[in-house]
Coordinates of C-alpha atoms and ligand atoms in Angstrom, one line a residue:
X1 CA 0.0 0.0 0.0
X2 CA 1.3 3.4 -0.9
X3 CA 2.3 5.8 1.9
X4 CA -0.1 8.6 2.4
X5 CA 0.2 12.2 3.6
X6 CA -1.6 11.1 6.8
X7 CA 1.2 8.5 7.4
X8 CA 3.7 11.3 7.1
X9 CA 1.8 13.6 9.4
X10 CA 1.6 10.7 12.0
X11 CA 5.4 10.3 11.7
X12 CA 5.8 14.0 12.6
X13 CA 3.4 13.6 15.5
X14 CA 5.3 10.5 16.8
X15 CA 8.7 12.2 16.4
X16 CA 9.7 9.6 13.8
X17 CA 12.3 11.0 11.4
X18 CA 11.0 11.3 7.8
X19 CA 13.3 10.2 5.1
X20 CA 13.0 11.4 1.5
X21 CA 15.3 10.7 -1.5
X22 CA 15.2 11.9 -5.0
X23 CA 14.7 9.5 -7.9
X24 CA 14.3 10.2 -11.6
X25 CA 13.7 6.9 -13.3
X26 CA 12.2 3.5 -13.2
X27 CA 15.3 1.6 -12.1
X28 CA 16.1 3.9 -9.1
X29 CA 12.4 4.0 -8.1
X30 CA 12.5 0.2 -8.0
X31 CA 15.5 0.2 -5.7
X32 CA 13.9 2.8 -3.4
X33 CA 10.8 0.5 -3.3
X34 CA 12.9 -2.3 -1.8
X35 CA 13.9 0.0 1.2
X36 CA 11.7 1.5 3.9
X37 CA 12.1 5.1 2.6
X38 CA 8.6 6.5 2.5
X39 CA 9.1 9.5 0.3
X40 CA 10.4 10.0 -3.2
X41 CA 11.0 13.4 -4.8
X42 CA 11.2 13.6 -8.5
X43 CA 13.1 16.8 -8.2
X44 CA 13.9 19.3 -11.0
X45 CA 17.5 18.7 -9.8
X46 CA 17.3 16.2 -12.7
X47 CA 18.2 19.3 -14.8
X48 CA 21.7 19.0 -13.4
X49 CA 22.2 15.4 -12.5
X50 CA 20.4 13.8 -15.4
X51 CA 20.3 16.4 -18.2
X52 CA 23.7 18.0 -17.5
X53 CA 22.4 21.6 -17.2
X54 CA 24.0 24.2 -14.9
X55 CA 20.7 24.8 -13.0
X56 CA 17.1 23.6 -12.7
X57 CA 15.8 26.4 -14.9
X58 CA 15.8 24.7 -18.3
X59 CA 13.7 21.8 -17.1
X60 CA 10.2 21.8 -18.7
X61 CA 6.9 20.5 -17.3
X62 CA 6.8 17.8 -20.0
X63 CA 10.2 16.6 -18.9
X64 CA 9.0 16.5 -15.3
X65 CA 6.0 14.5 -16.4
X66 CA 8.2 12.0 -18.3
X67 CA 10.4 11.4 -15.3
X68 CA 7.5 11.2 -12.8
X69 CA 5.8 8.6 -15.0
X70 CA 9.0 6.5 -15.1
X71 CA 9.3 6.7 -11.3
X72 CA 5.7 5.8 -10.8
X73 CA 6.1 2.7 -12.9
X74 CA 9.0 1.6 -10.6
X75 CA 7.5 1.9 -7.2
X76 CA 4.3 0.9 -5.3
X77 CA 5.0 2.0 -1.8
X78 CA 6.6 5.4 -1.4
X79 CA 4.6 8.6 -1.7
X80 CA 5.9 10.4 -4.8
X81 CA 6.2 14.2 -5.0
X82 CA 6.9 15.8 -8.4
X83 CA 8.5 19.3 -8.7
X84 CA 6.7 22.0 -10.5
X85 CA 9.2 23.3 -13.0
X86 CA 10.3 26.9 -13.5
X87 CA 7.7 29.3 -14.8
X88 CA 4.8 26.8 -14.5
X89 CA 3.2 28.3 -11.4
X90 CA 3.3 32.1 -11.8
X91 CA -0.4 32.5 -11.3
X92 CA -2.8 30.3 -9.4
X93 CA -4.6 29.5 -12.6
X94 CA -1.5 28.5 -14.4
X95 CA -0.4 26.5 -11.3
X96 CA -3.7 24.7 -11.2
X97 CA -3.5 23.7 -14.8
X98 CA 0.1 22.5 -14.6
X99 CA -0.1 20.8 -11.2
X100 CA -3.1 19.0 -12.5
X101 CA -1.0 17.7 -15.4
X102 CA 1.7 16.5 -13.1
X103 CA -0.8 14.5 -11.1
X104 CA -3.0 13.3 -13.9
X105 CA -0.4 12.6 -16.6
X106 CA 2.5 11.9 -14.3
X107 CA 0.6 10.0 -11.6
X108 CA 2.5 11.4 -8.5
X109 CA 0.7 12.0 -5.3
X110 CA 1.8 15.6 -4.6
X111 CA 3.5 18.5 -6.2
X112 CA 6.3 20.7 -4.7
X113 CA 6.8 24.4 -5.5
X114 CA 9.3 27.0 -4.4
X115 CA 8.3 30.2 -2.6
X116 CA 6.7 31.6 0.5
X117 CA 4.0 34.2 1.4
X118 CA 3.7 35.4 -2.2
X119 CA 2.8 31.8 -3.3
X120 CA 0.3 31.2 -0.5
X121 CA -2.7 32.0 -2.7
X122 CA -1.4 29.5 -5.3
X123 CA -0.9 26.8 -2.7
X124 CA -4.4 27.4 -1.4
X125 CA -5.9 27.2 -4.9
X126 CA -4.2 23.9 -5.5
X127 CA -5.1 22.4 -2.2
X128 CA -8.7 23.5 -2.6
X129 CA -8.7 21.7 -5.9
X130 CA -7.5 18.5 -4.2
X131 CA -3.8 18.8 -5.2
X132 CA -1.4 18.2 -2.2
X133 CA 1.4 20.7 -2.1
X134 CA 4.8 20.5 -0.5
X135 CA 6.5 23.9 -0.1
X136 CA 10.2 24.7 -0.5
X137 CA 11.9 27.6 1.3
X138 CA 15.5 28.8 1.9
X139 CA 17.7 28.3 -1.0
X140 CA 15.2 27.8 -3.8
X141 CA 17.2 26.6 -6.8
X142 CA 14.8 28.2 -9.4
X143 CA 15.8 31.6 -8.0
X144 CA 19.6 30.9 -8.3
X145 CA 20.0 33.9 -10.6
X146 CA 18.5 36.2 -8.0
X147 CA 19.9 34.8 -4.7
X148 CA 23.0 32.8 -5.7
X149 CA 23.7 29.4 -4.2
X150 CA 24.3 30.2 -0.6
X151 CA 22.9 29.7 2.9
X152 CA 19.8 31.8 3.3
X153 CA 18.2 33.4 6.4
X154 CA 21.3 34.5 8.2
X155 CA 20.2 38.1 8.9
X156 CA 17.3 39.0 11.1
X157 CA 14.9 40.2 8.4
X158 CA 15.5 37.2 6.2
X159 CA 15.2 34.8 9.1
X160 CA 11.9 36.4 10.1
X161 CA 10.7 36.3 6.5
X162 CA 11.5 32.5 6.3
X163 CA 9.4 31.9 9.4
X164 CA 6.6 34.0 8.0
X165 CA 6.9 32.1 4.7
X166 CA 6.7 28.7 6.4
X167 CA 3.6 29.8 8.5
X168 CA 1.9 31.1 5.4
X169 CA 2.5 27.9 3.5
X170 CA 1.1 25.9 6.4
X171 CA -1.9 28.2 6.7
X172 CA -2.5 27.8 2.9
X173 CA -2.7 24.1 3.3
X174 CA 0.7 22.8 2.4
X175 CA 1.3 19.3 4.0
X176 CA 5.1 19.7 4.4
X177 CA 7.9 22.1 3.6
X178 CA 11.4 21.6 2.4
X179 CA 14.0 23.8 4.1
X180 CA 17.1 24.1 2.0
X181 CA 20.4 25.6 3.0
X182 CA 19.4 27.6 6.1
X183 CA 21.1 27.7 9.5
X184 CA 20.3 24.7 11.7
X185 CA 19.0 26.7 14.6
X186 CA 16.6 28.6 12.3
X187 CA 15.4 25.4 10.8
X188 CA 14.8 24.0 14.3
X189 CA 12.9 27.2 15.3
X190 CA 10.7 26.9 12.2
X191 CA 10.1 23.2 12.8
X192 CA 9.0 23.8 16.4
X193 CA 6.5 26.4 15.3
X194 CA 4.9 24.4 12.5
X195 CA 2.5 21.5 12.9
X196 CA 3.4 20.2 9.4
X197 CA 6.7 18.4 8.8
X198 CA 9.8 20.2 7.7
X199 CA 12.2 18.2 5.4
X200 CA 15.7 19.6 5.6
X201 CA 18.6 19.6 3.1
X202 CA 21.5 21.6 4.4
X203 CA 19.3 22.7 7.3
X204 CA 20.6 20.7 10.3
X205 CA 19.3 17.7 12.2
X206 CA 16.3 19.3 13.9
X207 CA 13.9 19.2 10.9
X208 CA 11.2 16.6 10.9
X209 CA 13.1 14.7 8.2
X210 CA 15.8 15.0 5.5
X211 CA 15.9 14.9 1.7
X212 CA 19.0 14.2 -0.3
X213 CA 19.8 14.0 -4.0
X214 CA 20.3 10.4 -5.2
X215 CA 23.5 11.2 -7.2
X216 CA 25.0 13.0 -4.2
X217 CA 24.7 10.3 -1.6
X218 CA 25.7 7.6 -4.1
X219 CA 28.7 9.4 -5.5
X220 CA 27.5 9.5 -9.0
X221 CA 27.6 13.2 -10.0
X222 CA 30.7 15.2 -9.1
X223 CA 34.0 14.7 -7.3
X224 CA 33.2 17.5 -4.9
X225 CA 31.1 16.6 -1.9
X226 CA 29.1 19.7 -0.8
X227 CA 28.9 20.3 3.0
X228 CA 25.1 19.6 3.1
X229 CA 25.5 16.0 1.9
X230 CA 27.3 12.8 2.7
X231 CA 28.6 10.3 0.2
X232 CA 27.5 6.8 1.3
X233 CA 29.1 5.0 -1.7
X234 CA 31.2 6.1 -4.7
X235 CA 29.2 4.3 -7.3
X236 CA 30.8 6.3 -10.2
X237 CA 34.1 4.5 -9.3
X238 CA 32.4 1.1 -9.2
X239 CA 30.7 1.7 -12.5
X240 CA 33.9 2.9 -14.1
X241 CA 35.7 -0.3 -12.8
X242 CA 32.9 -2.4 -14.2
X243 CA 33.0 -0.7 -17.6
X244 CA 36.8 -1.1 -17.8
X245 CA 36.5 -4.8 -17.0
X246 CA 33.8 -5.2 -19.6
X247 CA 35.8 -3.4 -22.3
X248 CA 38.8 -5.6 -21.5
X249 CA 36.8 -8.8 -21.7
X250 CA 35.3 -7.9 -25.0
X251 CA 38.7 -7.0 -26.5
X252 CA 40.2 -10.3 -25.0
X253 CA 37.3 -12.3 -26.3
X254 CA 36.6 -13.6 -22.8
X255 CA 33.1 -12.2 -23.0
X256 CA 30.6 -13.3 -24.3
X257 CA 31.3 -17.0 -23.6
X258 CA 29.4 -20.1 -24.8
X259 CA 27.2 -19.7 -21.7
X260 CA 26.1 -16.2 -22.9
X261 CA 25.4 -17.5 -26.4
X262 CA 22.5 -19.4 -28.2
X263 CA 23.2 -22.6 -30.1
X264 CA 22.0 -23.8 -33.5
X265 CA 22.1 -27.4 -34.8
X266 CA 25.2 -27.5 -37.1
X267 CA 23.2 -29.4 -39.8
X268 CA 20.6 -26.6 -39.8
X269 CA 23.3 -24.0 -40.2
X270 CA 25.0 -26.0 -42.9
X271 CA 21.7 -26.2 -44.8
X272 CA 21.1 -22.5 -44.3
X273 CA 24.5 -21.6 -45.7
X274 CA 24.5 -24.1 -48.6
X275 CA 23.8 -21.3 -51.2
X276 CA 26.3 -18.9 -49.6
X277 CA 29.6 -20.8 -49.4
X278 CA 31.9 -17.8 -50.0
X279 CA 33.4 -15.9 -47.0
X280 CA 34.0 -12.1 -47.1
Ligands
KIV301 O1 15.0 19.2 -7.1 C1 15.4 18.7 -6.0 O2 16.1 17.7 -5.9 C2 15.0 19.4 -4.8 C3 15.7 19.0 -3.5 C4 17.1 19.5 -3.5 C5 14.9 19.4 -2.3 O3 14.2 20.3 -4.8

């Protein structure tokens, strides 16, 4: 049975840490499905780690839908959240149309969008239409050209603003909010003042849960390990070693072997070649 928003709310009430991981395709979703991780984010971070862009900005809604569909085919248990891509939720009407597509065509259970007080009317509109919304505050990657990639909320006005934003999202009906790259003590203060879960990334240990990017924790993307993440494996090195071995075996003719190959009755083959006896 698929995890529900009520299950996640209960986890917050019970003080159970809420784990979320990004996934962008069928294969990775299948792997998540074999774990007890309850939440998948099909993040527009796929713009960087899958598509090779410098930011999330080039990602389109159609691309998000494509990836959400692949993830949905790969998992039965986690609740799947799909990111609203840049410029798809500038007005409540536009947001309703596009979030509707993400749920209807993609098949995910919730959308996530970036922004605070200014987006509260949009969140309310979606929630009233039956579309669950996860908020996203702090470093909001779609605003990278305005705010740069740095820790947010370090001065009094900005810290106050972030608290107001979080309360506004909750008031508008968001069921959770991602806090990205903000000071740990501020994330704790926000978490203590909200009844909905906060999911941190670069926001310390006192959020209700944590989200990380698949490629970061598995060592698949870059050689640099940013401060907000931890590399649990270096799969890029594993894959590189496997590919090198594979290439070696092909060149040495030690792969494929007879065991990897199909057989044909020699008489059948001789018959089939009877009219073509010349070799190139
Ligand atoms: O797109 C994404 O992966 C995200 C996470 C970093 C929270 O928004």
